[in-house]
Amino acid sequence: MQWSLIVIFLLGALGVLSAAPKKLIIDTDLFSDVDDTGALLLALTHRDADILGVNINYPSMYTGLAASSLLGYYNHSHVPLGLKRPFSNVTYFDDYTYENGEYASKVAYHWQDDASLPWADASSTWDTVELYRKLLSEQDDQSVTIVSIGFLDNLSRLLSSTNDTYSSFPGTDLVTAKVKELIVMGGSYPSGREFNFFGYNSTATAHVVNNWPTPVTFSGSELGNYVFSGARLSLEAPENDPVRGAYIWYNGYNKSRNSWDPLTMLYAIEGLGRVFRFGNFGGHNYVYPDGQNEWRSESNGREQHYLELVVSNQTAGSVLDHMFIQGAKRAAHH
Ligand SMILES: *[C@@H]1O[C@H](CO)[C@@H](O)[C@H](O)[C@H]1NC(C)=O
Ligand SMILES: *[C@@H]1O[C@H](CO)[C@@H](O)[C@H](O)[C@H]1NC(C)=O
Ligand SMILES: *[C@@H]1O[C@H](CO)[C@@H](O)[C@H](O)[C@H]1NC(C)=O
Ligand SMILES: *[C@@H]1O[C@H](CO)[C@@H](O)[C@H](O)[C@H]1NC(C)=O
Ligand SMILES: *[C@@H]1O[C@H](CO)[C@@H](O)[C@H](O)[C@H]1NC(C)=O
Ligand SMILES: *[C@@H]1O[C@H](CO)[C@@H](O)[C@H](O)[C@H]1NC(C)=O
Ligand SMILES: *[C@@H]1O[C@H](CO)[C@@H](O)[C@H](O)[C@H]1NC(C)=O
């Protein structure tokens, strides 16, 4: 082995050389739960993430505007934004626990100077399926990771989409060609019933999970349920940070929230790394028409995994808090 190779090997082992940034398309609802904003903070401030596009799967104008404010604040104004149509002016109201506050309209309004979209007008956002098709058609084969941290409707539409000006491939073929991995926050493992799967359109969930042609990794509710993050962000992040604002509006000051979406994003960017391992050997996920899911031990010919933690719940929360605060500090600019 040449000296230069040894040096490269050592640097690699020390994590000094990082691989090419991961090309991500993020599919988020950014509406009812604040942990989507934590996931976006991670992705938009991580040097190993190359965000190709953000698609919003909850059809409210305020989710689109909030996403535009966040992209602008974290120096990603160039990233194209899709919003599910037809969208309305609805805002979140917590009639389940009567504890959590709405944040999307507030982030949208108070950080409107950072946004590319004009205030109260989300009409220039992309159609989500069109945006997927455009972005995928422009990328190298098997190079794109899609991270779904909300409902699966638009991915279902993507699979069913037909050829268009961007690509002569129908949806499933386009996904097969371009997507390296789909990462989904949803379901429970090895089996159960979880909101992202049943809460909006369980038919679409079953369509995506049971038919997706590339490798898929699932992050179940049991993973984020016991990992709490966000309180330190409200205490230690720059006061003007919009995700800090979102956590305080939703959750209160110095209070943490479950970490379903940020954990999923951490895996999407860094892989198994220091926090995760796969919980299964073989098998595949199956979703019933009502949104319940179960892990079946036989193979369906596709590589599927679900995640488990290799660290304690508390350590995983500390890793996220540390990354939130470092990201928010690096981005601080006004
Ligand atoms: C903002 O992003 C651009 C590339 O889009 C980069 O050149 C610039 O250095 C970034 N600025 C900061 C403050 O991160
Ligand atoms: C996203 O999904 C919804 C619901 O299935 C659908 O109405 C919409 O057309 C899809 N794509 C777009 C255009 O945002
Ligand atoms: C949303 O509200 C704005 C401002 O009140 C209004 O101009 C717009 O027409 C509304 N849009 C929708 C889709 O209801
Ligand atoms: C889709 O494919 C059909 C059949 O090859 C072709 O006639 C049609 O023009 C294509 N549509 C677009 C939008 O490219
Ligand atoms: C639910 O998803 C299925 C499959 O994508 C779609 O055909 C159906 O129109 C969707 N229903 C609603 C209410 O959006
Ligand atoms: C934040 O909450 C923790 C635990 O609940 C508590 O120990 C700490 O004193 C609080 N810090 C502030 C600044 O409120
Ligand atoms: C996280 O907490 C839950 C509930 O107490 C527990 O069942 C689980 O084993 C914990 N996970 C780890 C990795 O310690």
Coordinates of C-alpha atoms in Angstrom, one line a residue, residues 218 222-223 272 275-280 306-311:
F218 CA -38.7 2.4 7.8
E222 CA -41.6 3.1 18.6
L223 CA -38.3 4.7 17.6
L272 CA -26.7 3.7 10.4
V275 CA -27.2 5.8 16.4
F276 CA -29.0 3.1 14.4
R277 CA -28.9 -0.6 13.3
F278 CA -31.4 -2.6 11.3
G279 CA -33.9 -4.4 13.4
N280 CA -34.7 -7.2 10.9
Y306 CA -36.7 -1.1 9.9
L307 CA -34.5 0.9 12.3
E308 CA -33.5 0.3 15.9
L309 CA -31.4 2.4 18.2
V310 CA -27.9 1.2 19.3
V311 CA -27.7 3.9 21.9

